[in-house]
Tab-separated table of C-alpha atoms in Angstrom:
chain	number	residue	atom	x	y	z
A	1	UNK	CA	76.380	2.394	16.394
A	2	UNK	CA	74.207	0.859	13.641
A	3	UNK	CA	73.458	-2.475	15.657
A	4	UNK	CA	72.578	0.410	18.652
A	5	UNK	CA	70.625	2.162	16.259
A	6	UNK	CA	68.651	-0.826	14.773
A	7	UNK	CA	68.297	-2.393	18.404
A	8	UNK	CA	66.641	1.315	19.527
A	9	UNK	CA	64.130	1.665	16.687
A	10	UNK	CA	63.052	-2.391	17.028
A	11	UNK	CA	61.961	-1.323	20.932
A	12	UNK	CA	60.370	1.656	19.778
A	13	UNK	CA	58.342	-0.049	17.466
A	14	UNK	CA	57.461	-2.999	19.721
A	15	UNK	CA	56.246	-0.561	22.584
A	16	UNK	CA	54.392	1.281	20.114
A	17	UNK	CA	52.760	-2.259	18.713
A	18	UNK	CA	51.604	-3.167	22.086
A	19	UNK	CA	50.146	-0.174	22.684
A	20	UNK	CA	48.235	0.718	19.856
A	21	UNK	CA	44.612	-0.602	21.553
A	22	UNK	CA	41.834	-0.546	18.738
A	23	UNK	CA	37.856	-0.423	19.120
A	24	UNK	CA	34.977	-0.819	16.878
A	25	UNK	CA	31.856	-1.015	17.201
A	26	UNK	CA	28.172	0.226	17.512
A	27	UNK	CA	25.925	1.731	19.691
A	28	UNK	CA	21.865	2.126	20.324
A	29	UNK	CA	19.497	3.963	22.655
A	30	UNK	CA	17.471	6.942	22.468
A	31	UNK	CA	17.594	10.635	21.467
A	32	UNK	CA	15.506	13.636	22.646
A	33	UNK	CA	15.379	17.610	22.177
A	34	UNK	CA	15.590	20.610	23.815
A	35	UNK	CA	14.871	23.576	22.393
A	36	UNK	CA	11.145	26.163	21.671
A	37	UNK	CA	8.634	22.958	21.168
A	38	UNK	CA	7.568	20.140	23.729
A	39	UNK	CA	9.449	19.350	26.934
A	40	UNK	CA	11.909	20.888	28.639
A	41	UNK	CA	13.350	18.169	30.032
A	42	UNK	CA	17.613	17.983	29.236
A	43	UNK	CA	16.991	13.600	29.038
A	44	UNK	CA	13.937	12.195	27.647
A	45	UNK	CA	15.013	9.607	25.018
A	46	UNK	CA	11.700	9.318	22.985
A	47	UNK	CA	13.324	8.759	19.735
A	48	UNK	CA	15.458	5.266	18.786
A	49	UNK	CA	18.881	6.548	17.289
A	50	UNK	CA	22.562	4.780	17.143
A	51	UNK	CA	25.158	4.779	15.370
A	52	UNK	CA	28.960	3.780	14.772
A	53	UNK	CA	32.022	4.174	17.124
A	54	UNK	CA	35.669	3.460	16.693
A	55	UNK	CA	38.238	4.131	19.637
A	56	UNK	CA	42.296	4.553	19.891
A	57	UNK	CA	43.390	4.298	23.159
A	58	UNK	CA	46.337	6.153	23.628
A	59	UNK	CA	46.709	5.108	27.201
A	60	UNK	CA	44.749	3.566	30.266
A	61	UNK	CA	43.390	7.173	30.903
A	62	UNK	CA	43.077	8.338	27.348
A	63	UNK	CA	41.274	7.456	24.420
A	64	UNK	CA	40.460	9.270	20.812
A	65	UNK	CA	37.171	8.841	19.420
A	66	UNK	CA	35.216	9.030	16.279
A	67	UNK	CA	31.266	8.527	15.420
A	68	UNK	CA	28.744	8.318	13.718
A	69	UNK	CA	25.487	8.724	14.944
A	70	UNK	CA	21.912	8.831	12.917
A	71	UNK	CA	19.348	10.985	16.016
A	72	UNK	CA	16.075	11.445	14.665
A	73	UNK	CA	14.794	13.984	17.009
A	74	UNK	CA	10.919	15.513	17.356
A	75	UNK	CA	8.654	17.617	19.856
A	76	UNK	CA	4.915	18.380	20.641
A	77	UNK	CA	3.959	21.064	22.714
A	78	UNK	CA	0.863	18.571	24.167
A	79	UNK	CA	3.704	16.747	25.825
A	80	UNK	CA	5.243	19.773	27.629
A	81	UNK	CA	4.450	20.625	31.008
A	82	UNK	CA	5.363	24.509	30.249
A	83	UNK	CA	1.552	25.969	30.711
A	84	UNK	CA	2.872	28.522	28.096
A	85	UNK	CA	3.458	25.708	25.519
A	86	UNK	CA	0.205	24.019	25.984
A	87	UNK	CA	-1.585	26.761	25.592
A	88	UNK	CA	0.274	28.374	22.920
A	89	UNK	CA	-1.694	31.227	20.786
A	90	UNK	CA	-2.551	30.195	17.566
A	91	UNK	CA	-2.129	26.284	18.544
A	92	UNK	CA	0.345	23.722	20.142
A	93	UNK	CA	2.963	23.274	17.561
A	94	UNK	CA	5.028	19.991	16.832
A	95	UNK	CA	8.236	19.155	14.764
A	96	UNK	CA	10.024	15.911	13.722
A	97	UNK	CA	13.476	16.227	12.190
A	98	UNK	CA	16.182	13.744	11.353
A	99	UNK	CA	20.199	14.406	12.513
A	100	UNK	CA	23.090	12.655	10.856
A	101	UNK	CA	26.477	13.654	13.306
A	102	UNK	CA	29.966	13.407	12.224
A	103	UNK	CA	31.783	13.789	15.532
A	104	UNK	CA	35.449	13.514	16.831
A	105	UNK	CA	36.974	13.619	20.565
A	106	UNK	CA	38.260	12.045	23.567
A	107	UNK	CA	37.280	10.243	26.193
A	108	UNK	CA	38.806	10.532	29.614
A	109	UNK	CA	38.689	7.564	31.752
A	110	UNK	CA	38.783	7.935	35.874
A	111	UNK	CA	40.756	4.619	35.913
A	112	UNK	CA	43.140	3.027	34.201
A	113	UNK	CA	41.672	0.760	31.562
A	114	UNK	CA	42.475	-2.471	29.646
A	115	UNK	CA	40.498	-5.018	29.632
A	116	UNK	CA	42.703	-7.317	28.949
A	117	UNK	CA	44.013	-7.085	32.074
A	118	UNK	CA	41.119	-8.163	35.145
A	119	UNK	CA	42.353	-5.237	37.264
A	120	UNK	CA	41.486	-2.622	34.654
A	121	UNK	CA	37.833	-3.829	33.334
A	122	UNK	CA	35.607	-0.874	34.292
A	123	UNK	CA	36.085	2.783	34.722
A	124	UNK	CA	33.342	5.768	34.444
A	125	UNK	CA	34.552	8.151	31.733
A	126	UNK	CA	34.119	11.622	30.409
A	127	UNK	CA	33.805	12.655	26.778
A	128	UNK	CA	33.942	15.389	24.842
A	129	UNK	CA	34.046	15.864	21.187
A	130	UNK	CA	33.424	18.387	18.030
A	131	UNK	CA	30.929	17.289	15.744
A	132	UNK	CA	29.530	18.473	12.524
A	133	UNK	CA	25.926	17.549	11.757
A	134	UNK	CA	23.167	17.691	8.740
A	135	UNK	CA	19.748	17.969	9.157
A	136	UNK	CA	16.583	19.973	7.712
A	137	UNK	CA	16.187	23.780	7.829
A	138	UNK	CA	13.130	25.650	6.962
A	139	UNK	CA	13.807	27.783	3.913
A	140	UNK	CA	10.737	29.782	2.397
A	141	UNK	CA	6.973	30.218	3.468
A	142	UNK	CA	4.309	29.697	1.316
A	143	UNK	CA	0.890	29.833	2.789
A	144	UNK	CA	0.759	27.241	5.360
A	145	UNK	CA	3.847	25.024	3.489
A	146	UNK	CA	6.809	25.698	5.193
A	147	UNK	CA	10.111	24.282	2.153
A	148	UNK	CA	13.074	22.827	3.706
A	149	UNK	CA	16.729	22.629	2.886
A	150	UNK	CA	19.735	20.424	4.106
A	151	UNK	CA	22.063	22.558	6.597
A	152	UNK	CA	25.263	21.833	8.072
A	153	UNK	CA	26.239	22.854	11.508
A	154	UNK	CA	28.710	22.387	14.449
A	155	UNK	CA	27.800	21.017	17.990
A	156	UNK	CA	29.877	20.434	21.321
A	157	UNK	CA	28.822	17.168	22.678
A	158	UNK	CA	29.984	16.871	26.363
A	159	UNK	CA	28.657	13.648	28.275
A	160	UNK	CA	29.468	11.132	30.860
A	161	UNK	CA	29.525	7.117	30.888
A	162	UNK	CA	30.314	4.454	32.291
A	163	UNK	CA	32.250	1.349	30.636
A	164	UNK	CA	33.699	-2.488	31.133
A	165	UNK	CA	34.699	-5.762	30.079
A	166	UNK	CA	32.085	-7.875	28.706
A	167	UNK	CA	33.620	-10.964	27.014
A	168	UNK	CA	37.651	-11.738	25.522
A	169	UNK	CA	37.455	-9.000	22.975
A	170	UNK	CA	34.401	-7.172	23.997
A	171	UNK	CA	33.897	-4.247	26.056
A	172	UNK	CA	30.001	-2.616	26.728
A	173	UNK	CA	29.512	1.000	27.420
A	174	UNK	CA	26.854	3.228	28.711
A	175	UNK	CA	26.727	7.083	28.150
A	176	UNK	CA	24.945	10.156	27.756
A	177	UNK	CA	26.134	13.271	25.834
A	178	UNK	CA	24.422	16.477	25.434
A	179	UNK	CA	24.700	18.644	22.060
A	180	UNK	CA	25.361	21.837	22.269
A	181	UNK	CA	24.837	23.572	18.820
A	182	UNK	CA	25.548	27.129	17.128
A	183	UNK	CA	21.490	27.021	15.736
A	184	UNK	CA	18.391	27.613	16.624
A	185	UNK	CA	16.020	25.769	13.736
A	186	UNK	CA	16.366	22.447	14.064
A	187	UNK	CA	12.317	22.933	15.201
A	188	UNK	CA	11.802	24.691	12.150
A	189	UNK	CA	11.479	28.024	14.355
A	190	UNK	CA	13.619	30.639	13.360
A	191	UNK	CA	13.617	34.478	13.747
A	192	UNK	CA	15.102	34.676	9.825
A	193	UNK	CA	11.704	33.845	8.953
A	194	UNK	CA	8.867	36.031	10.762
A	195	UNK	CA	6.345	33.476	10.441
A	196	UNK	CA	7.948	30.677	11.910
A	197	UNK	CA	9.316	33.245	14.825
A	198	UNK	CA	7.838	31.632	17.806
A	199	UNK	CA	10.023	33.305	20.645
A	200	UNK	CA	12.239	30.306	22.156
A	201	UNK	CA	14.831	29.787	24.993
A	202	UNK	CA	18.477	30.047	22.809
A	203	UNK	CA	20.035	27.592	20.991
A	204	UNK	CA	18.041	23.964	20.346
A	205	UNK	CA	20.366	21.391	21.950
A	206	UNK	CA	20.074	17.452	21.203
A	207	UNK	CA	20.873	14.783	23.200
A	208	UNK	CA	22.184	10.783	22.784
A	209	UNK	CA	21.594	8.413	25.916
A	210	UNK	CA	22.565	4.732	24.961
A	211	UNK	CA	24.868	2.115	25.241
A	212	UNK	CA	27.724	0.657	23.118
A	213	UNK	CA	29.250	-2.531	22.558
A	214	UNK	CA	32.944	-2.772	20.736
A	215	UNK	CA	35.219	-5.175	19.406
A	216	UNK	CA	38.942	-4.629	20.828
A	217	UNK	CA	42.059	-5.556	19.008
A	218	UNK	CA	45.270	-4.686	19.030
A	219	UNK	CA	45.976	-5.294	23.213
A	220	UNK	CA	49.139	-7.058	24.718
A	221	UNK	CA	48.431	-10.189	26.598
A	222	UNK	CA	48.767	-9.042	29.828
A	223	UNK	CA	47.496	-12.624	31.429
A	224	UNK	CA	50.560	-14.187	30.638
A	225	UNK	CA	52.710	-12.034	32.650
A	226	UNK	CA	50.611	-11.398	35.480
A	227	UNK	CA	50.697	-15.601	36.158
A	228	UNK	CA	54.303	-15.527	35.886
């Protein structure tokens, strides 16, 4: 029974051990905003951002994520092509604010994946995560300076991408995830404060469009069967 025991746990272990598939890495591209100031538009990276990404991939289908991501985000109502906003009483307005996102999901890949293996090197994937973010809220008014004060909030990021093999141990990803988040300041407008109300649309959402590249370790070697 013990030898049945011992020879139980040592296959557990080894299937768990060639299964464990780590990634680490970092990603670039460009940020933009949606909310009371400047365009409308849902992507229009105008801003450089990035960040750090590490992946566990539970499976071919699934993997767990975590990031970091630094999305400097800003807006100008001379850019917009809302009539309203260029023409704004009282003045176009403009903002520039700076986002630093803690975030944690999944991805969901439409194939199976492992590049280690040339039949698995590229899927399209969806992701979607919980993050919690700082950035700079308008506090007080005092004649035409507005103070500011770090905040903390929560965001939904939900996005699509696209991802494959790019070398032995490196993989290169493409994706773009919308922000969906619980405030409405981020511009600095904000009905808490009647002189910054400007009216708005909702919610100001942010959004990351960018690629990756990771470092993967931690995968059988799959070659070595598939010549046998």
């Amino acid at each position: 029974m013990k030898k049945l025991f011992l020879s139980i746990l040592f296959a557990l272990t080894a299937i768990t051990l060639q299964s464990q598939t780590h990634e680490i890495g970092f990603f670039a591209g460009g940020s933009n905003y949606v909310g009371d100031i400047g365009r409308t538009n849902y992507v229009y990276p105008n801003k450089l951002a990035g960040g750090l990404i590490y992946k566990y991939n539970l499976n071919p289908r699934i993997a767990l994520r975590g990031t970091y991501t630094y999305i400097p985000v800003s807006g100008n109502d001379s850019d917009a092509e809302n009539l309203f906003r260029k023409n704004r009483p009282g003045g176009t307005l403009s903002f520039s604010n700076n986002i630093h996102e803690f975030a944690v999901g999944v991805e969901v890949n439409f194939f199976d994946y492992n590049i280690s293996d040339y039949r698995t090197t590229f899927t399209p994937y969806i992701l979607t995560e919980v993050a919690a973010f700082n950035y700079a809220s308008p506090s007080t008014v005092s004649g035409n300076t507005v103070s500011l004060k770090n905040k903390f909030s929560y965001s939904l990021p939900v996005g699509i991408g696209i991802k494959g093999r790019l070398a032995d141990h490196l993989a290169i990803a493409f994706e773009s995830a919308v922000r969906f988040t619980l405030v409405d300041d981020i511009d600095f407008t904000t009905d808490k404060i009647s002189s910054l109300n400007f009216g708005g649309n909702g919610n100001d959402w942010y959004v990351f469009t960018g690629f990756s590249i990771v470092y993967t370790f931690g995968r059988p070697p799959c070659y070595k069967g598939l010549a046998e």
